Amino acid sequence: MPDPLPGAAPRRIAHLDMDAFYASVELLRRPELRGLPVVIGGRRAGPDGAPRPLSEYAGRGVVTTCTYEARAYGVHSAMAMMKARALCPQALMLPADFDEYRRLSRLFKAAIAAIAPEIEDRGIDEVYIDLTQVAGESRSLGQALKRAVREATGLTCSIAIAPNKLLAKIGSELDKPDGLTLIEPEDLEEVIWPLPARRINGIGPKAGERLAKLDIVTIGDLARERPEFLVRHFGERYGRWLHACAWGRDDRPVVTHQEPVSRSRETTFEEDTRDWDEIAAVLSRLCRQVGEDLQRRGYAGRTIGVKLRYDNFRIVTRDNTVAEAVNDPAAIRRAAFAALARVAPQRRLARPIRLIGVRVGALVRPGSAIAPSGPAPGETLRLF
DNA sequence: TCTGGGGTCCTAGGACCC
DNA sequence: TCTGGGGTCCTAGGACCC
């Protein structure tokens, strides 16, 4: 997207984030758990689907999300369940019910679409919304969106409305839960610069560490650096991007439709294993699942990849690109095992394996007229 | 008390072709 | 015989996000 022409109306972009989404959905069905620390994660529920005490948990899972009461004990998403158990043994634990979360996700997105149709999906619990062409003052639009989401689902969300996606995303975190934040360009210095650089979507743990070593902790610290300095330390592309972010500049459009790039399935073994029969059986099952998934959705792919994670967390991947896009489980399995065979034998089972996965990439819709890559070598492109 | 599963995008090097 | 670029495709690994 080019910069807006001088005189063009500034954009108005909302970021809407559901509050503790999975946990909140569970509380809708179990109001008796309101006010208690509840953790979503683990594989099985108690009798009758009842929550289990976290103190009984043993396994390798992580916290998918948790209620604000559990967060008060330091529990958060992606934390090992065993660690959460140590922090808050009195918490209750429920397994994730993704079918139900997807149902509520469709409901809240439909409610938003009735007000503003230009929506970018960012997963099950967040969206960007382009409000530039929607009539109304920002605060009342934000309130209308929150009301619509609550009426459709009974759930609360947090919204920020800003000149672009970068600032809207940062803003929706500022007043959680149930917040509404408006950010104007002139708020940059006072509202954005004091925040940690890690709040920028795209600065993760590694970049955050590297910045901290350069004494860059806040977004304001980042803004004070010359772009050339950032380019020297982070490369041309990432360095320029960091500088632009710090100054609140972002012209990415709201993308209302994106074709999928890959589909995958992976699983972590209950215990690390070097048992080839077990590994092969699990890989076959994953190939079948990903194939069925592709067929259901009408896609096929040419690049089949396998992934191994060893007990020391080292990851090895191998890709195998085949001549024609496939989606039947047998063809995926053949390609996946061929890829796996390319991991050197002395490496393959050198250590116990923790996880195995399969991915199908370079997706096409087999029914579509012309594949994005054009005709295969030696093949004539048929136009009719 | 270690660390799930499903994604996207970027980089860098090598093969191959013109 | 030796010397070029540029472009595309593929691969492996890694960072990051929800």
Coordinates of C-alpha atoms (C1' of nucleotides) in Angstrom, one line a residue:
Chain A
M1 CA 0.0 0.0 0.0
P2 CA 1.4 3.4 -1.0
D3 CA 1.3 6.2 1.5
P4 CA -2.0 8.0 1.5
L5 CA -2.0 10.8 -1.0
P6 CA -1.8 14.3 0.6
G7 CA -5.3 15.3 1.5
A8 CA -6.6 11.7 1.5
A9 CA -8.7 10.7 4.5
P10 CA -6.5 9.1 7.1
R11 CA -7.3 5.4 7.7
R12 CA -9.2 4.2 10.7
I13 CA -8.3 0.7 11.7
A14 CA -9.6 -1.3 14.7
H15 CA -8.0 -4.3 16.4
L16 CA -10.5 -6.4 18.3
D17 CA -9.2 -9.0 20.7
M18 CA -11.6 -11.3 22.7
D19 CA -10.8 -11.3 26.5
A20 CA -9.3 -14.7 27.6
F21 CA -11.4 -16.2 24.9
Y22 CA -11.3 -20.0 25.6
A23 CA -11.6 -19.5 29.3
S24 CA -14.5 -17.0 28.9
V25 CA -16.4 -19.5 26.6
E26 CA -16.1 -22.1 29.3
L27 CA -17.4 -19.8 31.9
L28 CA -20.5 -19.2 29.7
R29 CA -21.3 -22.9 30.1
R30 CA -20.2 -23.1 33.7
P31 CA -21.2 -19.9 35.5
E32 CA -20.4 -21.5 38.8
L33 CA -16.7 -21.2 37.9
R34 CA -16.9 -17.4 37.7
G35 CA -14.4 -15.7 40.0
L36 CA -12.2 -18.8 40.3
P37 CA -8.8 -19.5 38.8
V38 CA -9.4 -21.7 35.8
V39 CA -6.8 -23.0 33.3
I40 CA -7.6 -24.4 29.8
G41 CA -5.3 -27.2 28.8
G42 CA -4.7 -30.9 29.4
R43 CA -6.2 -33.7 27.4
R44 CA -9.0 -35.1 29.4
A45 CA -11.9 -33.7 31.6
G46 CA -13.1 -35.2 34.8
P47 CA -16.3 -37.4 35.0
D48 CA -19.2 -35.7 33.1
G49 CA -16.8 -33.3 31.6
A50 CA -16.3 -31.7 35.0
P51 CA -13.2 -29.6 35.7
R52 CA -10.3 -31.4 37.5
P53 CA -8.1 -29.9 40.1
L54 CA -4.9 -28.7 38.5
S55 CA -3.1 -30.2 41.5
E56 CA -3.8 -33.7 40.0
Y57 CA -2.2 -32.9 36.6
A58 CA 0.9 -34.7 35.4
G59 CA 2.1 -34.5 31.8
R60 CA 3.7 -32.4 29.1
G61 CA 1.0 -30.0 28.2
V62 CA 1.0 -26.2 28.3
V63 CA -1.6 -23.7 29.4
T64 CA -3.7 -22.6 26.4
T65 CA -5.3 -19.8 28.2
C66 CA -6.6 -19.0 31.7
T67 CA -9.0 -16.7 33.6
Y68 CA -7.8 -13.4 35.0
E69 CA -8.0 -14.9 38.5
A70 CA -5.4 -17.5 37.5
R71 CA -3.2 -14.8 35.9
A72 CA -3.1 -13.1 39.3
Y73 CA -0.9 -16.1 40.4
G74 CA 1.5 -15.5 37.5
V75 CA -0.1 -18.2 35.2
H76 CA -0.2 -17.3 31.5
S77 CA -0.6 -18.8 28.1
A78 CA 2.1 -21.1 26.8
M79 CA 3.3 -21.8 30.3
A80 CA 4.1 -25.5 31.1
M81 CA 1.1 -27.0 33.0
M82 CA 3.4 -28.4 35.6
K83 CA 4.7 -24.9 36.3
A84 CA 1.2 -23.5 36.5
R85 CA 0.3 -26.3 38.9
A86 CA 3.2 -25.2 41.1
L87 CA 2.1 -21.6 41.0
C88 CA -1.6 -22.2 41.6
P89 CA -2.4 -25.7 42.6
Q90 CA -6.0 -24.7 43.6
A91 CA -6.8 -23.8 40.0
L92 CA -9.3 -25.9 38.1
M93 CA -8.4 -27.3 34.7
L94 CA -10.6 -27.9 31.7
P95 CA -9.5 -29.4 28.3
A96 CA -9.9 -27.2 25.3
D97 CA -13.1 -27.6 23.2
F98 CA -12.1 -26.1 19.9
D99 CA -15.4 -26.9 18.2
E100 CA -17.2 -24.7 20.7
Y101 CA -14.6 -21.9 20.4
R102 CA -14.9 -22.0 16.6
R103 CA -18.7 -21.7 16.9
L104 CA -18.4 -18.6 19.1
S105 CA -15.7 -17.3 16.9
R106 CA -18.1 -17.4 13.9
L107 CA -20.8 -15.7 15.9
F108 CA -18.6 -12.7 17.0
K109 CA -17.1 -12.2 13.6
A110 CA -20.6 -12.3 12.0
A111 CA -21.7 -9.6 14.5
I112 CA -18.8 -7.4 13.6
A113 CA -19.4 -7.9 9.8
A114 CA -22.9 -6.6 10.2
I115 CA -21.4 -3.3 11.3
A116 CA -18.2 -3.2 9.2
P117 CA -17.6 -5.7 6.4
E118 CA -13.8 -5.2 5.9
I119 CA -12.4 -7.7 8.4
E120 CA -9.0 -9.4 8.5
D121 CA -9.0 -12.7 10.4
R122 CA -6.1 -13.1 12.8
G123 CA -7.1 -16.4 14.2
I124 CA -9.9 -17.7 16.4
D125 CA -10.1 -14.7 18.8
E126 CA -8.9 -11.5 17.0
V127 CA -9.6 -9.4 13.9
Y128 CA -8.6 -6.2 12.3
I129 CA -11.4 -4.1 11.0
D130 CA -11.1 -1.3 8.5
L131 CA -13.5 1.5 9.6
T132 CA -12.2 4.1 7.2
Q133 CA -15.4 3.9 5.0
V134 CA -17.8 3.3 7.9
A135 CA -19.8 6.3 9.0
G136 CA -19.8 7.4 12.6
E137 CA -17.5 8.7 15.3
S138 CA -14.8 6.3 16.5
R139 CA -15.9 6.0 20.1
S140 CA -19.5 5.3 19.3
L141 CA -18.4 2.8 16.6
G142 CA -16.2 1.0 19.1
Q143 CA -19.0 0.9 21.6
A144 CA -21.3 -0.5 18.9
L145 CA -18.8 -3.2 18.0
K146 CA -18.4 -4.2 21.7
R147 CA -22.2 -4.2 22.2
A148 CA -22.7 -6.4 19.1
V149 CA -20.1 -8.9 20.2
R150 CA -21.6 -9.1 23.6
E151 CA -25.2 -9.5 22.3
A152 CA -24.1 -12.2 19.9
T153 CA -22.0 -14.2 22.3
G154 CA -22.3 -12.9 25.9
L155 CA -18.5 -12.3 25.8
T156 CA -16.4 -9.2 26.2
C157 CA -13.6 -8.0 24.0
S158 CA -11.0 -5.2 24.0
I159 CA -10.8 -2.8 21.0
A160 CA -8.4 -0.1 19.9
I161 CA -9.0 2.2 17.0
A162 CA -5.9 3.8 15.5
P163 CA -4.5 5.1 12.2
N164 CA -3.0 1.7 11.3
K165 CA -2.8 -2.0 12.3
L166 CA 0.4 -1.6 14.2
L167 CA -1.0 1.0 16.7
A168 CA -4.4 -0.7 16.9
K169 CA -2.7 -3.9 17.9
I170 CA -0.7 -2.3 20.6
G171 CA -3.7 -0.3 21.7
S172 CA -6.0 -3.2 22.3
E173 CA -3.7 -4.4 25.0
L174 CA -3.8 -1.2 27.0
D175 CA -7.2 -1.5 28.7
K176 CA -7.9 -5.2 29.0
P177 CA -10.4 -6.7 29.7
D178 CA -13.4 -5.0 28.2
G179 CA -11.5 -1.9 27.1
L180 CA -11.9 0.7 24.3
T181 CA -8.9 2.7 23.4
L182 CA -8.6 5.4 20.8
I183 CA -5.1 6.3 19.5
E184 CA -4.3 9.4 17.4
P185 CA -1.0 10.1 15.7
E186 CA -0.3 12.8 18.4
D187 CA -0.5 10.1 21.2
L188 CA 2.7 8.5 20.0
E189 CA 5.1 10.1 22.4
E190 CA 3.0 10.0 25.5
V191 CA 1.1 6.6 25.1
I192 CA 3.3 4.5 22.8
W193 CA 6.9 5.4 23.6
P194 CA 6.9 4.4 27.3
L195 CA 5.8 0.8 26.3
P196 CA 8.3 -2.0 26.1
A197 CA 9.6 -2.6 22.6
R198 CA 8.3 -6.2 22.9
R199 CA 4.7 -4.9 22.6
I200 CA 5.4 -4.4 18.9
N201 CA 3.9 -7.3 17.0
G202 CA 6.9 -8.9 15.4
I203 CA 9.5 -8.3 18.1
G204 CA 9.7 -11.6 19.9
P205 CA 11.9 -13.0 22.6
K206 CA 15.1 -13.1 20.4
A207 CA 14.9 -9.6 19.0
G208 CA 13.8 -8.3 22.4
E209 CA 17.0 -9.7 24.0
R210 CA 19.2 -8.3 21.3
L211 CA 17.6 -4.9 21.7
A212 CA 18.0 -5.0 25.4
K213 CA 21.7 -5.7 25.0
L214 CA 21.8 -2.4 23.0
D215 CA 20.0 -0.7 25.9
I216 CA 16.9 -0.4 23.9
V217 CA 14.0 -1.4 26.1
T218 CA 11.1 0.9 25.3
I219 CA 9.6 1.9 22.0
G220 CA 10.8 5.4 22.8
D221 CA 14.4 4.0 23.0
L222 CA 13.9 2.5 19.6
A223 CA 12.6 5.8 18.2
R224 CA 15.7 7.7 19.4
E225 CA 18.0 5.4 17.4
R226 CA 19.1 6.4 13.9
P227 CA 17.8 4.0 11.2
E228 CA 21.4 3.4 10.1
F229 CA 22.3 2.1 13.6
L230 CA 19.4 -0.4 13.5
V231 CA 20.2 -1.5 10.0
R232 CA 23.8 -2.2 11.1
H233 CA 22.6 -4.4 13.9
F234 CA 19.5 -6.0 12.4
G235 CA 19.9 -5.9 8.7
E236 CA 18.4 -3.6 6.1
R237 CA 14.9 -4.9 6.1
Y238 CA 14.3 -5.6 9.8
G239 CA 16.3 -2.5 10.9
R240 CA 14.1 -0.1 8.7
W241 CA 11.0 -1.9 9.9
L242 CA 12.0 -1.4 13.6
H243 CA 12.5 2.3 13.0
A244 CA 9.2 2.7 11.2
C245 CA 7.3 0.9 14.0
A246 CA 8.8 3.1 16.7
W247 CA 7.5 6.1 14.8
G248 CA 4.1 4.6 14.5
R249 CA 4.4 4.1 10.7
D250 CA 2.6 1.1 9.1
D251 CA 0.7 1.1 5.8
R252 CA -0.2 -2.6 5.6
P253 CA -3.7 -3.0 4.3
V254 CA -6.5 -4.9 6.0
V255 CA -6.5 -8.2 4.1
T256 CA -10.0 -9.7 3.9
H257 CA -9.1 -12.9 2.2
Q258 CA -5.9 -15.0 2.1
E259 CA -5.3 -18.3 0.5
P260 CA -3.8 -20.9 2.8
V261 CA -0.1 -21.8 2.3
S262 CA 0.2 -25.1 4.1
R263 CA -1.7 -27.5 6.3
S264 CA 0.1 -29.7 8.9
R265 CA -0.4 -32.1 11.8
E266 CA 2.1 -32.8 14.5
T267 CA 2.0 -34.6 17.9
T268 CA 4.2 -34.9 20.9
F269 CA 4.7 -38.4 22.3
E270 CA 3.6 -39.0 25.9
E271 CA 7.2 -40.2 26.4
D272 CA 10.2 -39.6 24.1
T273 CA 10.7 -42.7 21.9
R274 CA 13.2 -44.4 19.6
D275 CA 10.8 -47.1 18.7
W276 CA 10.7 -47.0 14.9
D277 CA 7.4 -48.9 14.7
E278 CA 5.7 -46.4 17.0
I279 CA 7.1 -43.4 15.1
A280 CA 6.1 -44.8 11.7
A281 CA 2.6 -45.6 12.9
V282 CA 2.1 -42.1 14.3
L283 CA 3.5 -40.5 11.1
S284 CA 1.1 -42.6 9.0
R285 CA -1.8 -41.4 11.1
L286 CA -0.8 -37.8 10.8
C287 CA -0.5 -38.2 7.0
R288 CA -4.0 -39.6 6.8
Q289 CA -5.3 -36.7 9.0
V290 CA -3.7 -34.0 7.0
G291 CA -4.8 -35.6 3.7
E292 CA -8.4 -35.8 4.8
D293 CA -8.2 -32.3 6.0
L294 CA -6.9 -31.1 2.6
Q295 CA -9.6 -33.1 0.7
R296 CA -12.4 -31.7 2.9
R297 CA -11.2 -28.2 2.1
G298 CA -10.5 -28.8 -1.6
Y299 CA -6.7 -28.3 -1.6
A300 CA -3.7 -30.3 -2.6
G301 CA 0.0 -29.6 -2.3
R302 CA 3.3 -30.4 -3.9
T303 CA 5.7 -30.0 -1.0
I304 CA 5.5 -32.6 1.7
G305 CA 7.6 -32.0 4.8
V306 CA 8.4 -34.0 7.9
K307 CA 9.5 -32.5 11.2
L308 CA 11.3 -34.2 14.1
R309 CA 11.9 -32.7 17.5
Y310 CA 14.4 -34.6 19.6
D311 CA 14.4 -34.8 23.4
N312 CA 16.9 -31.8 23.5
F313 CA 14.4 -29.7 21.5
R314 CA 16.5 -29.7 18.4
I315 CA 14.3 -29.7 15.3
V316 CA 15.1 -31.4 12.0
T317 CA 13.0 -30.9 8.9
R318 CA 13.1 -32.4 5.5
D319 CA 11.0 -31.3 2.5
N320 CA 10.1 -33.3 -0.6
T321 CA 8.6 -31.6 -3.6
V322 CA 6.7 -34.0 -5.9
A323 CA 5.7 -33.5 -9.5
E324 CA 2.0 -33.1 -9.0
A325 CA 0.0 -31.7 -6.1
V326 CA -1.4 -34.5 -3.9
N327 CA -3.9 -34.8 -1.1
D328 CA -4.6 -38.5 -0.8
P329 CA -3.2 -40.0 2.4
A330 CA -1.2 -42.7 0.6
A331 CA 0.6 -40.3 -1.7
I332 CA 1.4 -38.0 1.3
R333 CA 2.6 -40.9 3.3
R334 CA 5.0 -42.1 0.4
A335 CA 6.4 -38.6 0.1
A336 CA 6.7 -38.1 3.9
F337 CA 8.6 -41.4 4.4
A338 CA 10.9 -40.5 1.5
A339 CA 11.6 -37.2 3.1
L340 CA 12.2 -38.9 6.5
A341 CA 14.6 -41.3 4.8
R342 CA 16.8 -38.3 3.9
V343 CA 17.7 -37.7 7.5
A344 CA 21.0 -39.4 7.8
P345 CA 20.5 -42.8 9.4
Q346 CA 23.1 -42.1 12.1
R347 CA 21.1 -39.0 13.0
R348 CA 17.6 -40.3 12.6
L349 CA 17.3 -42.2 15.9
A350 CA 20.5 -40.8 17.5
R351 CA 18.5 -39.5 20.4
P352 CA 14.9 -40.1 21.6
I353 CA 12.2 -38.3 19.6
R354 CA 9.8 -36.0 21.3
L355 CA 7.6 -34.9 18.4
I356 CA 6.8 -35.9 14.9
G357 CA 4.9 -33.9 12.3
V358 CA 3.9 -33.7 8.6
R359 CA 3.2 -30.6 6.5
V360 CA 1.8 -30.2 3.0
G361 CA 2.8 -26.9 1.4
A362 CA 2.7 -25.1 -2.0
L363 CA -1.1 -25.6 -1.9
V364 CA -3.3 -25.3 -4.9
R365 CA -7.0 -25.8 -5.5
P366 CA -7.0 -28.8 -7.9
G367 CA -10.2 -27.6 -9.5
S368 CA -8.9 -24.2 -10.4
A369 CA -8.2 -23.4 -14.0
I370 CA -4.5 -22.5 -13.9
A371 CA -2.1 -23.4 -11.2
P372 CA -0.2 -20.4 -9.9
S373 CA 3.1 -21.9 -11.0
G374 CA 1.9 -22.3 -14.6
P375 CA 2.3 -25.4 -16.8
A376 CA 4.7 -28.1 -15.8
P377 CA 7.8 -28.5 -18.0
G378 CA 6.9 -29.9 -21.4
E379 CA 3.3 -29.2 -20.9
T380 CA 1.3 -26.7 -22.9
L381 CA -0.7 -24.2 -21.1
R382 CA -4.3 -24.8 -22.1
L383 CA -6.3 -21.6 -22.1
F384 CA -9.7 -23.1 -22.9
Chain B
dT1 C1' 8.8 -29.3 38.4
dC2 C1' 9.9 -27.0 31.2
dT3 C1' 8.5 -26.1 26.9
dG4 C1' 1.4 -27.9 22.5
dG5 C1' -0.2 -27.4 17.9
dG6 C1' -1.1 -24.9 13.8
dG7 C1' 0.3 -21.4 11.1
dT8 C1' 3.2 -17.4 8.2
dC9 C1' 7.3 -15.2 6.6
dC10 C1' 12.3 -14.5 6.0
dT11 C1' 17.1 -15.8 4.9
dA12 C1' 20.8 -18.0 2.7
dG13 C1' 22.9 -21.3 -0.2
dG14 C1' 22.9 -24.4 -4.1
dA15 C1' 21.1 -26.1 -8.6
dC16 C1' 19.9 -25.0 -13.0
dC17 C1' 18.9 -22.2 -17.0
dC18 C1' 19.5 -18.3 -20.2
Chain C
dT1 C1' 39.2 -21.7 -22.2
dC2 C1' 37.4 -18.6 -19.0
dT3 C1' 34.2 -15.4 -17.4
dG4 C1' 29.7 -12.8 -16.2
dG5 C1' 25.1 -11.8 -14.3
dG6 C1' 20.0 -12.6 -13.3
dG7 C1' 16.1 -15.3 -12.3
dT8 C1' 13.6 -19.2 -10.4
dC9 C1' 13.0 -23.2 -7.7
dC10 C1' 14.1 -25.9 -3.9
dT11 C1' 15.7 -26.8 0.8
dA12 C1' 16.7 -26.2 5.9
dG13 C1' 16.5 -23.6 9.7
dG14 C1' 14.6 -20.0 12.6
dA15 C1' 11.8 -16.2 14.4
dC16 C1' 7.4 -15.1 15.4
dC17 C1' 2.3 -15.2 16.2
dC18 C1' -2.3 -17.0 18.0

